Amino acid sequence: MSASGILGNLEPETILTWKELLIDLDFEYFRQSVVHICKTHVDFYPGTNIPALIRENASVFKSKDFAKKNTFKEKFEQYKLDAASPEEAKEFIDQAGFKLKEIPQATL
C-alpha cells in the first residue's frame, strides 16, 4: 500500500512535520496509540491535531505501562537486586572507619 493510501491526501510537508513531531515516541506506544485512535474515532474534523492526539494517547499507554512496572513487589525485587552484598557492606563500613562490634546479617 502506498503512503498516499495510508495518509490520504496529506501534503508531503505535512507528513514530514508529523514525522518530526512523532519521531521521539517509542514505537510500541506509538503503535498502541494509533490502533486505539483508529478503533475509537470514526471521524476527524479539520481542526483535529492528530499528532497531538497520538502523543496524548501514547503518554496514557506509557503511564499504564509504568504503573504496571512500579508495583511494590516489582520495586522490592529491584531493591534486592541493587542492594550491596554483606561483603560489600562490610568493606564500605571498614573504609568509612566505622567500628561495629558485630555486623548484622541481613535476612530476606
Short mmCIF file of N, CA and C in Angstrom, two decimals:
data_model
loop_
_atom_site.label_atom_id
_atom_site.label_comp_id
_atom_site.label_asym_id
_atom_site.label_seq_id
_atom_site.Cartn_x
_atom_site.Cartn_y
_atom_site.Cartn_z
N MET A 1 0.85 -1.17 0.00
CA MET A 1 0.00 0.00 0.00
C MET A 1 0.89 1.23 0.00
N SER A 2 0.55 2.20 -0.79
CA SER A 2 1.37 3.41 -0.89
C SER A 2 1.10 4.33 0.29
N ALA A 3 2.02 5.27 0.49
CA ALA A 3 1.86 6.24 1.58
C ALA A 3 0.62 7.08 1.37
N SER A 4 0.30 7.38 0.11
CA SER A 4 -0.89 8.19 -0.14
C SER A 4 -2.15 7.44 0.26
N GLY A 5 -2.12 6.10 0.16
CA GLY A 5 -3.27 5.31 0.58
C GLY A 5 -3.44 5.31 2.09
N ILE A 6 -2.33 5.32 2.80
CA ILE A 6 -2.38 5.31 4.26
C ILE A 6 -2.66 6.70 4.81
N LEU A 7 -2.01 7.70 4.25
CA LEU A 7 -2.09 9.05 4.80
C LEU A 7 -3.07 9.95 4.05
N GLY A 8 -3.85 9.38 3.18
CA GLY A 8 -4.86 10.18 2.49
C GLY A 8 -4.25 11.22 1.57
N ASN A 9 -4.79 12.41 1.63
CA ASN A 9 -4.33 13.46 0.73
C ASN A 9 -3.46 14.49 1.44
N LEU A 10 -2.65 14.06 2.39
CA LEU A 10 -1.77 14.98 3.10
C LEU A 10 -0.63 15.42 2.20
N GLU A 11 -0.26 16.67 2.34
CA GLU A 11 0.88 17.21 1.59
C GLU A 11 2.17 16.61 2.14
N PRO A 12 3.19 16.47 1.29
CA PRO A 12 4.47 15.93 1.76
C PRO A 12 5.06 16.73 2.93
N GLU A 13 4.87 18.06 2.92
CA GLU A 13 5.38 18.89 4.02
C GLU A 13 4.68 18.54 5.33
N THR A 14 3.39 18.26 5.24
CA THR A 14 2.62 17.89 6.43
C THR A 14 3.11 16.55 6.98
N ILE A 15 3.37 15.62 6.09
CA ILE A 15 3.87 14.30 6.51
C ILE A 15 5.22 14.45 7.20
N LEU A 16 6.11 15.27 6.64
CA LEU A 16 7.42 15.49 7.26
C LEU A 16 7.28 16.16 8.62
N THR A 17 6.35 17.10 8.73
CA THR A 17 6.12 17.78 10.01
C THR A 17 5.62 16.78 11.05
N TRP A 18 4.67 15.95 10.65
CA TRP A 18 4.16 14.92 11.57
C TRP A 18 5.29 14.00 12.01
N LYS A 19 6.15 13.64 11.08
CA LYS A 19 7.29 12.77 11.42
C LYS A 19 8.15 13.44 12.49
N GLU A 20 8.45 14.73 12.30
CA GLU A 20 9.26 15.45 13.28
C GLU A 20 8.58 15.51 14.64
N LEU A 21 7.25 15.64 14.63
CA LEU A 21 6.51 15.74 15.88
C LEU A 21 6.39 14.41 16.62
N LEU A 22 6.54 13.31 15.89
CA LEU A 22 6.29 11.99 16.49
C LEU A 22 7.52 11.10 16.57
N ILE A 23 8.63 11.52 16.00
CA ILE A 23 9.81 10.66 15.87
C ILE A 23 10.37 10.22 17.22
N ASP A 24 10.18 11.01 18.27
CA ASP A 24 10.76 10.68 19.57
C ASP A 24 9.93 9.67 20.37
N LEU A 25 8.74 9.33 19.89
CA LEU A 25 7.91 8.37 20.61
C LEU A 25 8.47 6.95 20.47
N ASP A 26 8.39 6.20 21.54
CA ASP A 26 8.71 4.79 21.49
C ASP A 26 7.75 4.13 20.50
N PHE A 27 8.26 3.27 19.63
CA PHE A 27 7.42 2.70 18.58
C PHE A 27 6.22 1.95 19.13
N GLU A 28 6.40 1.20 20.21
CA GLU A 28 5.28 0.41 20.74
C GLU A 28 4.17 1.30 21.27
N TYR A 29 4.53 2.39 21.95
CA TYR A 29 3.50 3.32 22.44
C TYR A 29 2.83 4.03 21.26
N PHE A 30 3.61 4.37 20.23
CA PHE A 30 3.05 4.98 19.02
C PHE A 30 2.06 4.02 18.38
N ARG A 31 2.46 2.77 18.23
CA ARG A 31 1.59 1.77 17.60
C ARG A 31 0.30 1.58 18.39
N GLN A 32 0.42 1.43 19.70
CA GLN A 32 -0.77 1.25 20.53
C GLN A 32 -1.70 2.46 20.42
N SER A 33 -1.11 3.63 20.38
CA SER A 33 -1.89 4.86 20.27
C SER A 33 -2.66 4.92 18.96
N VAL A 34 -1.98 4.64 17.86
CA VAL A 34 -2.63 4.68 16.54
C VAL A 34 -3.75 3.64 16.47
N VAL A 35 -3.49 2.44 16.95
CA VAL A 35 -4.53 1.40 16.94
C VAL A 35 -5.73 1.85 17.77
N HIS A 36 -5.47 2.38 18.95
CA HIS A 36 -6.56 2.85 19.82
C HIS A 36 -7.37 3.96 19.14
N ILE A 37 -6.69 4.92 18.54
CA ILE A 37 -7.38 6.02 17.87
C ILE A 37 -8.22 5.50 16.71
N CYS A 38 -7.66 4.58 15.94
CA CYS A 38 -8.41 4.02 14.81
C CYS A 38 -9.65 3.25 15.27
N LYS A 39 -9.56 2.62 16.42
CA LYS A 39 -10.71 1.86 16.94
C LYS A 39 -11.77 2.75 17.58
N THR A 40 -11.38 3.93 18.07
CA THR A 40 -12.31 4.75 18.84
C THR A 40 -12.79 6.01 18.15
N HIS A 41 -12.16 6.41 17.05
CA HIS A 41 -12.56 7.63 16.34
C HIS A 41 -13.08 7.28 14.96
N VAL A 42 -14.31 7.68 14.71
CA VAL A 42 -14.90 7.44 13.40
C VAL A 42 -14.54 8.58 12.45
N ASP A 43 -14.61 9.80 12.97
CA ASP A 43 -14.36 10.99 12.14
C ASP A 43 -13.27 11.85 12.75
N PHE A 44 -12.55 12.51 11.88
CA PHE A 44 -11.60 13.54 12.29
C PHE A 44 -12.07 14.83 11.65
N TYR A 45 -12.07 15.88 12.43
CA TYR A 45 -12.53 17.17 11.94
C TYR A 45 -11.34 18.01 11.49
N PRO A 46 -11.57 19.03 10.67
CA PRO A 46 -10.45 19.84 10.14
C PRO A 46 -9.54 20.41 11.23
N GLY A 47 -10.06 20.70 12.40
CA GLY A 47 -9.23 21.27 13.45
C GLY A 47 -8.55 20.25 14.34
N THR A 48 -8.75 18.96 14.08
CA THR A 48 -8.17 17.92 14.93
C THR A 48 -6.65 17.89 14.76
N ASN A 49 -5.95 18.02 15.86
CA ASN A 49 -4.49 17.96 15.85
C ASN A 49 -4.11 16.49 16.05
N ILE A 50 -3.99 15.77 14.96
CA ILE A 50 -3.77 14.33 15.02
C ILE A 50 -2.44 13.96 15.68
N PRO A 51 -1.33 14.64 15.37
CA PRO A 51 -0.10 14.30 16.09
C PRO A 51 -0.24 14.47 17.61
N ALA A 52 -0.94 15.53 18.03
CA ALA A 52 -1.14 15.73 19.48
C ALA A 52 -2.01 14.62 20.06
N LEU A 53 -3.00 14.19 19.31
CA LEU A 53 -3.87 13.09 19.75
C LEU A 53 -3.07 11.80 19.90
N ILE A 54 -2.18 11.55 18.96
CA ILE A 54 -1.31 10.37 19.03
C ILE A 54 -0.40 10.46 20.25
N ARG A 55 0.22 11.63 20.46
CA ARG A 55 1.12 11.82 21.60
C ARG A 55 0.38 11.65 22.92
N GLU A 56 -0.83 12.22 23.00
CA GLU A 56 -1.62 12.13 24.22
C GLU A 56 -1.94 10.67 24.55
N ASN A 57 -2.38 9.92 23.56
CA ASN A 57 -2.69 8.51 23.78
C ASN A 57 -1.45 7.71 24.11
N ALA A 58 -0.33 8.02 23.45
CA ALA A 58 0.92 7.31 23.73
C ALA A 58 1.34 7.54 25.18
N SER A 59 1.15 8.77 25.69
CA SER A 59 1.53 9.03 27.08
C SER A 59 0.64 8.26 28.05
N VAL A 60 -0.62 8.04 27.68
CA VAL A 60 -1.51 7.23 28.52
C VAL A 60 -1.01 5.79 28.57
N PHE A 61 -0.65 5.24 27.41
CA PHE A 61 -0.14 3.87 27.38
C PHE A 61 1.18 3.77 28.15
N LYS A 62 2.02 4.79 28.03
CA LYS A 62 3.29 4.78 28.74
C LYS A 62 3.05 4.84 30.25
N SER A 63 2.10 5.66 30.69
CA SER A 63 1.78 5.76 32.12
C SER A 63 1.25 4.44 32.66
N LYS A 64 0.38 3.79 31.90
CA LYS A 64 -0.16 2.50 32.34
C LYS A 64 0.95 1.46 32.45
N ASP A 65 1.86 1.47 31.47
CA ASP A 65 2.98 0.53 31.48
C ASP A 65 3.89 0.81 32.67
N PHE A 66 4.16 2.09 32.92
CA PHE A 66 5.00 2.49 34.05
C PHE A 66 4.36 2.06 35.36
N ALA A 67 3.05 2.26 35.49
CA ALA A 67 2.35 1.88 36.72
C ALA A 67 2.43 0.37 36.95
N LYS A 68 2.30 -0.41 35.87
CA LYS A 68 2.39 -1.87 36.00
C LYS A 68 3.77 -2.29 36.47
N LYS A 69 4.81 -1.61 35.97
CA LYS A 69 6.18 -2.00 36.29
C LYS A 69 6.61 -1.49 37.66
N ASN A 70 5.85 -0.59 38.25
CA ASN A 70 6.28 0.01 39.51
C ASN A 70 5.38 -0.35 40.68
N THR A 71 4.92 -1.57 40.69
CA THR A 71 4.17 -2.05 41.84
C THR A 71 5.17 -2.25 42.98
N PHE A 72 4.67 -2.36 44.19
CA PHE A 72 5.54 -2.53 45.34
C PHE A 72 6.42 -3.77 45.18
N LYS A 73 5.82 -4.86 44.72
CA LYS A 73 6.58 -6.11 44.57
C LYS A 73 7.72 -5.93 43.57
N GLU A 74 7.43 -5.27 42.44
CA GLU A 74 8.48 -5.04 41.44
C GLU A 74 9.60 -4.18 42.01
N LYS A 75 9.22 -3.11 42.73
CA LYS A 75 10.23 -2.23 43.32
C LYS A 75 11.08 -2.99 44.33
N PHE A 76 10.43 -3.80 45.16
CA PHE A 76 11.15 -4.56 46.18
C PHE A 76 12.15 -5.52 45.54
N GLU A 77 11.70 -6.20 44.48
CA GLU A 77 12.60 -7.12 43.78
C GLU A 77 13.80 -6.36 43.21
N GLN A 78 13.57 -5.16 42.68
CA GLN A 78 14.67 -4.38 42.12
C GLN A 78 15.60 -3.91 43.23
N TYR A 79 15.05 -3.51 44.37
CA TYR A 79 15.88 -3.11 45.50
C TYR A 79 16.77 -4.25 45.95
N LYS A 80 16.23 -5.47 45.97
CA LYS A 80 17.04 -6.63 46.37
C LYS A 80 18.19 -6.83 45.39
N LEU A 81 17.93 -6.61 44.10
CA LEU A 81 18.99 -6.77 43.11
C LEU A 81 20.05 -5.68 43.25
N ASP A 82 19.61 -4.47 43.62
CA ASP A 82 20.53 -3.33 43.71
C ASP A 82 21.27 -3.26 45.04
N ALA A 83 20.82 -3.99 46.04
CA ALA A 83 21.40 -3.90 47.38
C ALA A 83 22.83 -4.43 47.38
N ALA A 84 23.62 -3.86 48.25
CA ALA A 84 25.00 -4.31 48.40
C ALA A 84 25.02 -5.67 49.10
N SER A 85 25.96 -6.49 48.70
CA SER A 85 26.11 -7.79 49.38
C SER A 85 26.69 -7.53 50.77
N PRO A 86 26.56 -8.51 51.68
CA PRO A 86 27.15 -8.33 53.02
C PRO A 86 28.65 -8.03 52.95
N GLU A 87 29.35 -8.64 52.01
CA GLU A 87 30.79 -8.39 51.87
C GLU A 87 31.04 -6.94 51.44
N GLU A 88 30.25 -6.45 50.50
CA GLU A 88 30.40 -5.06 50.05
C GLU A 88 30.07 -4.09 51.18
N ALA A 89 29.05 -4.41 51.96
CA ALA A 89 28.67 -3.55 53.08
C ALA A 89 29.80 -3.51 54.12
N LYS A 90 30.38 -4.68 54.42
CA LYS A 90 31.49 -4.74 55.40
C LYS A 90 32.67 -3.92 54.90
N GLU A 91 32.99 -4.05 53.61
CA GLU A 91 34.10 -3.29 53.03
C GLU A 91 33.85 -1.79 53.14
N PHE A 92 32.63 -1.37 52.86
CA PHE A 92 32.29 0.05 52.96
C PHE A 92 32.42 0.53 54.41
N ILE A 93 31.93 -0.27 55.35
CA ILE A 93 32.00 0.10 56.77
C ILE A 93 33.45 0.22 57.20
N ASP A 94 34.29 -0.72 56.76
CA ASP A 94 35.72 -0.67 57.09
C ASP A 94 36.38 0.57 56.49
N GLN A 95 36.08 0.86 55.23
CA GLN A 95 36.67 2.01 54.56
C GLN A 95 36.21 3.33 55.19
N ALA A 96 34.97 3.36 55.65
CA ALA A 96 34.43 4.57 56.25
C ALA A 96 34.96 4.78 57.67
N GLY A 97 35.55 3.75 58.24
CA GLY A 97 36.13 3.87 59.57
C GLY A 97 35.14 3.64 60.70
N PHE A 98 33.99 3.08 60.39
CA PHE A 98 33.02 2.78 61.44
C PHE A 98 33.50 1.56 62.22
N LYS A 99 33.24 1.57 63.51
CA LYS A 99 33.62 0.44 64.35
C LYS A 99 32.34 -0.23 64.84
N LEU A 100 32.15 -1.45 64.43
CA LEU A 100 30.99 -2.22 64.87
C LEU A 100 31.49 -3.44 65.62
N LYS A 101 30.82 -3.75 66.72
CA LYS A 101 31.18 -4.96 67.45
C LYS A 101 30.81 -6.19 66.63
N GLU A 102 29.69 -6.08 65.95
CA GLU A 102 29.20 -7.21 65.17
C GLU A 102 28.47 -6.65 63.95
N ILE A 103 28.70 -7.22 62.81
CA ILE A 103 28.00 -6.78 61.61
C ILE A 103 26.70 -7.56 61.51
N PRO A 104 25.57 -6.85 61.53
CA PRO A 104 24.29 -7.56 61.46
C PRO A 104 24.15 -8.30 60.13
N GLN A 105 23.54 -9.45 60.18
CA GLN A 105 23.32 -10.24 58.97
C GLN A 105 21.93 -9.93 58.43
N ALA A 106 21.86 -9.63 57.17
CA ALA A 106 20.57 -9.35 56.54
C ALA A 106 19.87 -10.66 56.25
N THR A 107 18.59 -10.67 56.49
CA THR A 107 17.79 -11.85 56.16
C THR A 107 16.68 -11.42 55.22
N LEU A 108 16.56 -12.13 54.15
CA LEU A 108 15.50 -11.84 53.18
C LEU A 108 14.67 -13.06 52.94
#
